[in-house]
Amino acid sequence: EPEVTQTPSHQVTQMGQEVILRCVPISNHLYFYWYRQILGQKVEFLVSFYNNEISEKSEIFDDQFSVERPDGSNFTLKIRSTKLEDSAMYFCASTQGRGGREAKNIQYFGAGTRLSVL
Amino acid sequence: GNSVTQMEGPVTLSEEAFLTINCTYTATGYPSLFWYVQYPGEGLQLLLKATKADDKGSNKGFEATYRKETTSFHLEKGSVQVSDSAVYFCALIRMDTGRRALTFGSGTRLQVQP
């Protein structure tokens, strides 16, 4: 079964450093998402991306964050200058986006990247 | 805004016990409702879904019914197994607004003992 792949599984960085989290969505999917989960808290939506542009973003997704689809397969989340409070599990997801209501609804998630900011 | 409230865990059960994990939501309009499951070391997997009132989602022996009158989507299973040990997330999406962001509950950890 096709799956969303995220790398690395664990990223350790120093405060103030830039990090790039990588995701390979399911190949025929059109919509891509990033979520994060701070330890012990809810999974929170960050951003959605379609047709090479951001289609929706949350208040969390400020100027420190950016997303990019640099080629036909990868989808990246960049945090420009990491803060301690950016430590979390980051999940990538993708949606087919075509077809009926159900196909558009179902988001498929990767296993996540645990980001630790020291 | 939209929100999802789940019962706090962990929920600890013996094998073959009956499971209920409560989920209630706050949303205007007509959300679609989901249960996702996260097994240790893995990502979030869709367990079941319901897109309109009175729909029942089911998968792998789990069921949940979309109750608009009580704004609930409780997860149930008649006989749990050790392999069901995981974290379960209730979530909603407001497709009628054109938004695609999932709103999640805080997750409920289920521990099933042999």
Short mmCIF file of C-alpha atoms in Angstrom, two decimals:
data_model
loop_
_atom_site.label_atom_id
_atom_site.label_comp_id
_atom_site.label_asym_id
_atom_site.label_seq_id
_atom_site.Cartn_x
_atom_site.Cartn_y
_atom_site.Cartn_z
CA GLU A 1 0.00 0.00 0.00
CA PRO A 2 1.37 3.45 -0.87
CA GLU A 3 2.50 5.48 2.11
CA VAL A 4 3.76 8.89 3.12
CA THR A 5 7.44 8.82 4.02
CA GLN A 6 9.13 11.27 6.36
CA THR A 7 12.81 11.80 7.02
CA PRO A 8 14.58 11.95 9.35
CA SER A 9 12.70 10.14 12.07
CA HIS A 10 14.49 12.21 14.71
CA GLN A 11 16.23 15.56 14.25
CA VAL A 12 18.24 17.24 16.96
CA THR A 13 19.25 20.86 16.49
CA GLN A 14 20.54 23.83 18.40
CA MET A 15 18.30 26.80 19.09
CA GLY A 16 18.57 29.36 16.31
CA GLN A 17 19.53 26.85 13.64
CA GLU A 18 17.57 26.21 10.49
CA VAL A 19 16.01 22.79 9.99
CA ILE A 20 14.34 21.19 7.01
CA LEU A 21 11.93 18.34 7.52
CA ARG A 22 11.29 16.19 4.49
CA CYS A 23 8.27 14.31 3.29
CA VAL A 24 7.48 12.22 0.25
CA PRO A 25 3.67 12.22 -0.17
CA ILE A 26 1.77 9.48 -1.97
CA SER A 27 2.59 9.83 -5.63
CA ASN A 28 -0.78 10.73 -7.16
CA HIS A 29 -1.90 12.99 -4.33
CA LEU A 30 -2.46 16.68 -4.87
CA TYR A 31 -2.87 18.20 -1.42
CA PHE A 32 -0.14 18.20 1.22
CA TYR A 33 -0.19 19.11 4.88
CA TRP A 34 1.99 19.61 7.90
CA TYR A 35 0.80 19.09 11.45
CA ARG A 36 2.68 19.09 14.70
CA GLN A 37 2.18 17.57 18.12
CA ILE A 38 3.96 19.01 21.10
CA LEU A 39 4.53 16.29 23.69
CA GLY A 40 1.36 15.65 25.64
CA GLN A 41 -0.71 18.05 23.57
CA LYS A 42 -3.07 17.88 20.61
CA VAL A 43 -2.11 17.35 17.01
CA GLU A 44 -2.29 20.85 15.49
CA PHE A 45 -2.67 21.88 11.88
CA LEU A 46 0.13 24.03 10.47
CA VAL A 47 -0.36 24.42 6.73
CA SER A 48 -1.87 22.93 3.60
CA PHE A 49 -0.38 23.18 0.12
CA TYR A 50 -1.92 22.74 -3.30
CA ASN A 51 -0.84 23.60 -6.81
CA ASN A 52 2.49 24.92 -5.59
CA GLU A 53 1.08 27.38 -3.12
CA ILE A 54 -0.18 27.54 0.42
CA SER A 55 -3.93 27.06 0.48
CA GLU A 56 -4.47 27.40 4.21
CA LYS A 57 -2.35 28.05 7.29
CA SER A 58 -2.86 28.32 11.00
CA GLU A 59 -1.75 31.02 13.42
CA ILE A 60 1.18 28.80 14.38
CA PHE A 61 2.58 29.00 10.86
CA ASP A 62 4.35 32.33 11.16
CA ASP A 63 7.23 33.82 9.21
CA GLN A 64 9.67 31.35 10.73
CA PHE A 65 8.02 28.55 8.78
CA SER A 66 7.99 27.89 5.07
CA VAL A 67 7.00 25.00 2.83
CA GLU A 68 8.20 24.00 -0.56
CA ARG A 69 7.73 21.32 -3.14
CA PRO A 70 11.16 21.47 -4.73
CA ASP A 71 10.54 18.65 -7.20
CA GLY A 72 7.80 16.26 -8.20
CA SER A 73 8.08 14.06 -5.14
CA ASN A 74 9.31 15.94 -2.05
CA PHE A 75 7.44 18.29 0.24
CA THR A 76 9.49 20.13 2.84
CA LEU A 77 8.90 22.16 5.97
CA LYS A 78 11.61 24.65 6.86
CA ILE A 79 11.95 26.31 10.22
CA ARG A 80 14.28 29.23 9.75
CA SER A 81 15.49 29.85 13.29
CA THR A 82 14.37 27.17 15.69
CA LYS A 83 13.14 27.94 19.18
CA LEU A 84 12.88 25.63 22.15
CA GLU A 85 9.10 25.61 21.78
CA ASP A 86 9.41 24.20 18.26
CA SER A 87 10.32 20.85 19.81
CA ALA A 88 7.52 18.52 18.71
CA MET A 89 6.56 15.66 16.47
CA TYR A 90 5.90 16.93 12.96
CA PHE A 91 3.55 14.96 10.73
CA CYS A 92 3.20 15.24 6.99
CA ALA A 93 -0.02 14.16 5.29
CA SER A 94 -1.42 14.04 1.79
CA THR A 95 -4.83 13.77 0.17
CA GLN A 96 -5.81 12.54 -3.24
CA GLY A 97 -7.93 15.63 -3.78
CA ARG A 98 -9.81 14.26 -6.74
CA GLY A 99 -12.95 12.26 -7.01
CA GLY A 100 -15.82 12.16 -4.58
CA ARG A 101 -16.18 13.69 -1.16
CA GLU A 102 -14.57 10.73 0.54
CA ALA A 103 -11.45 10.78 -1.60
CA LYS A 104 -10.97 14.45 -0.83
CA ASN A 105 -11.49 13.94 2.89
CA ILE A 106 -9.04 11.21 3.71
CA GLN A 107 -5.61 12.38 4.79
CA TYR A 108 -2.81 9.83 4.86
CA PHE A 109 -0.09 10.49 7.41
CA GLY A 110 3.58 9.72 7.67
CA ALA A 111 5.21 8.33 10.80
CA GLY A 112 6.46 11.76 11.80
CA THR A 113 9.75 13.49 12.52
CA ARG A 114 10.59 14.18 16.12
CA LEU A 115 12.32 17.54 16.34
CA SER A 116 14.33 18.25 19.47
CA VAL A 117 15.62 21.81 19.88
CA LEU A 118 18.35 22.16 22.49
CA GLY B 1 -14.18 27.67 16.19
CA ASN B 2 -14.09 23.92 15.81
CA SER B 3 -12.97 21.70 18.64
CA VAL B 4 -12.87 18.02 19.59
CA THR B 5 -12.90 16.70 23.14
CA GLN B 6 -11.87 13.16 24.01
CA MET B 7 -11.86 11.28 27.25
CA GLU B 8 -8.50 11.32 28.95
CA GLY B 9 -6.43 8.20 29.10
CA PRO B 10 -4.84 5.92 29.56
CA VAL B 11 -7.66 3.44 29.28
CA THR B 12 -6.51 0.06 30.55
CA LEU B 13 -8.56 -3.02 29.70
CA SER B 14 -8.19 -6.74 29.78
CA GLU B 15 -8.29 -8.67 26.55
CA GLU B 16 -11.83 -9.31 25.26
CA ALA B 17 -13.26 -6.41 27.28
CA PHE B 18 -15.68 -3.90 25.75
CA LEU B 19 -14.19 -0.58 24.73
CA THR B 20 -15.73 2.87 24.59
CA ILE B 21 -13.72 6.01 23.96
CA ASN B 22 -15.86 9.11 24.15
CA CYS B 23 -15.56 11.92 21.63
CA THR B 24 -17.65 15.06 21.40
CA TYR B 25 -17.23 17.94 19.03
CA THR B 26 -18.09 21.57 18.58
CA ALA B 27 -18.55 22.78 15.04
CA THR B 28 -21.08 24.70 13.05
CA GLY B 29 -22.34 23.29 9.82
CA TYR B 30 -21.73 19.72 8.76
CA PRO B 31 -18.35 18.32 9.73
CA SER B 32 -17.03 14.97 8.64
CA LEU B 33 -15.78 12.91 11.58
CA PHE B 34 -12.84 10.54 11.85
CA TRP B 35 -11.02 8.23 14.17
CA TYR B 36 -7.30 7.88 13.62
CA VAL B 37 -5.07 5.37 15.40
CA GLN B 38 -1.36 5.64 16.13
CA TYR B 39 0.47 2.42 16.92
CA PRO B 40 3.82 2.72 18.70
CA GLY B 41 6.48 4.14 16.40
CA GLU B 42 4.09 4.65 13.51
CA GLY B 43 2.13 7.48 11.94
CA LEU B 44 -1.55 8.27 12.19
CA GLN B 45 -3.72 5.77 10.34
CA LEU B 46 -7.33 6.34 9.46
CA LEU B 47 -9.43 3.84 11.40
CA LEU B 48 -12.94 4.87 10.36
CA LYS B 49 -14.99 7.82 9.24
CA ALA B 50 -18.52 9.18 8.94
CA THR B 51 -19.52 12.06 6.72
CA LYS B 52 -23.10 12.79 7.77
CA ALA B 53 -25.48 12.45 10.69
CA ASP B 54 -26.46 8.89 11.65
CA ASP B 55 -23.69 7.39 9.52
CA LYS B 56 -21.86 4.53 11.19
CA GLY B 57 -18.19 4.08 10.42
CA SER B 58 -16.67 0.66 11.02
CA ASN B 59 -13.35 -1.09 10.53
CA LYS B 60 -11.44 -3.92 12.22
CA GLY B 61 -14.28 -4.47 14.69
CA PHE B 62 -14.37 -0.81 15.72
CA GLU B 63 -17.52 1.26 15.23
CA ALA B 64 -18.58 4.85 15.73
CA THR B 65 -21.90 6.54 14.94
CA TYR B 66 -22.19 10.20 14.00
CA ARG B 67 -24.76 11.63 16.43
CA LYS B 68 -25.62 15.19 15.53
CA GLU B 69 -28.13 15.60 18.35
CA THR B 70 -25.47 14.89 20.97
CA THR B 71 -22.52 16.11 18.83
CA SER B 72 -20.74 12.85 19.55
CA PHE B 73 -18.74 10.20 17.73
CA HIS B 74 -17.87 7.63 20.37
CA LEU B 75 -15.56 4.77 19.42
CA GLU B 76 -16.59 1.26 20.44
CA LYS B 77 -15.30 -2.26 20.09
CA GLY B 78 -16.94 -5.33 21.49
CA SER B 79 -13.81 -7.33 22.31
CA VAL B 80 -10.40 -5.70 22.39
CA GLN B 81 -7.12 -7.46 21.71
CA VAL B 82 -3.60 -6.75 22.91
CA SER B 83 -2.80 -5.62 19.36
CA ASP B 84 -5.34 -2.78 19.73
CA SER B 85 -3.02 -1.04 22.19
CA ALA B 86 -2.39 2.36 20.63
CA VAL B 87 -3.35 6.02 20.84
CA TYR B 88 -6.72 6.89 19.32
CA PHE B 89 -7.51 10.35 17.96
CA CYS B 90 -10.93 11.72 17.15
CA ALA B 91 -10.92 14.43 14.47
CA LEU B 92 -13.20 16.51 12.31
CA ILE B 93 -13.02 18.44 9.08
CA ARG B 94 -15.35 21.10 7.77
CA MET B 95 -15.43 20.26 4.09
CA ASP B 96 -18.49 22.45 3.54
CA THR B 97 -16.36 25.52 4.18
CA GLY B 98 -13.74 24.41 1.69
CA ARG B 99 -11.20 24.07 4.48
CA ARG B 100 -9.17 20.91 4.63
CA ALA B 101 -7.47 21.19 7.99
CA LEU B 102 -8.22 18.40 10.44
CA THR B 103 -9.06 19.42 13.99
CA PHE B 104 -7.91 16.73 16.41
CA GLY B 105 -8.77 15.76 19.92
CA SER B 106 -5.99 15.24 22.43
CA GLY B 107 -5.81 11.49 21.89
CA THR B 108 -6.64 8.59 24.19
CA ARG B 109 -4.09 5.92 24.96
CA LEU B 110 -5.51 2.40 25.12
CA GLN B 111 -3.57 -0.32 26.90
CA VAL B 112 -4.89 -3.86 26.57
CA GLN B 113 -3.49 -6.44 28.94
CA PRO B 114 -3.45 -10.17 28.19
#
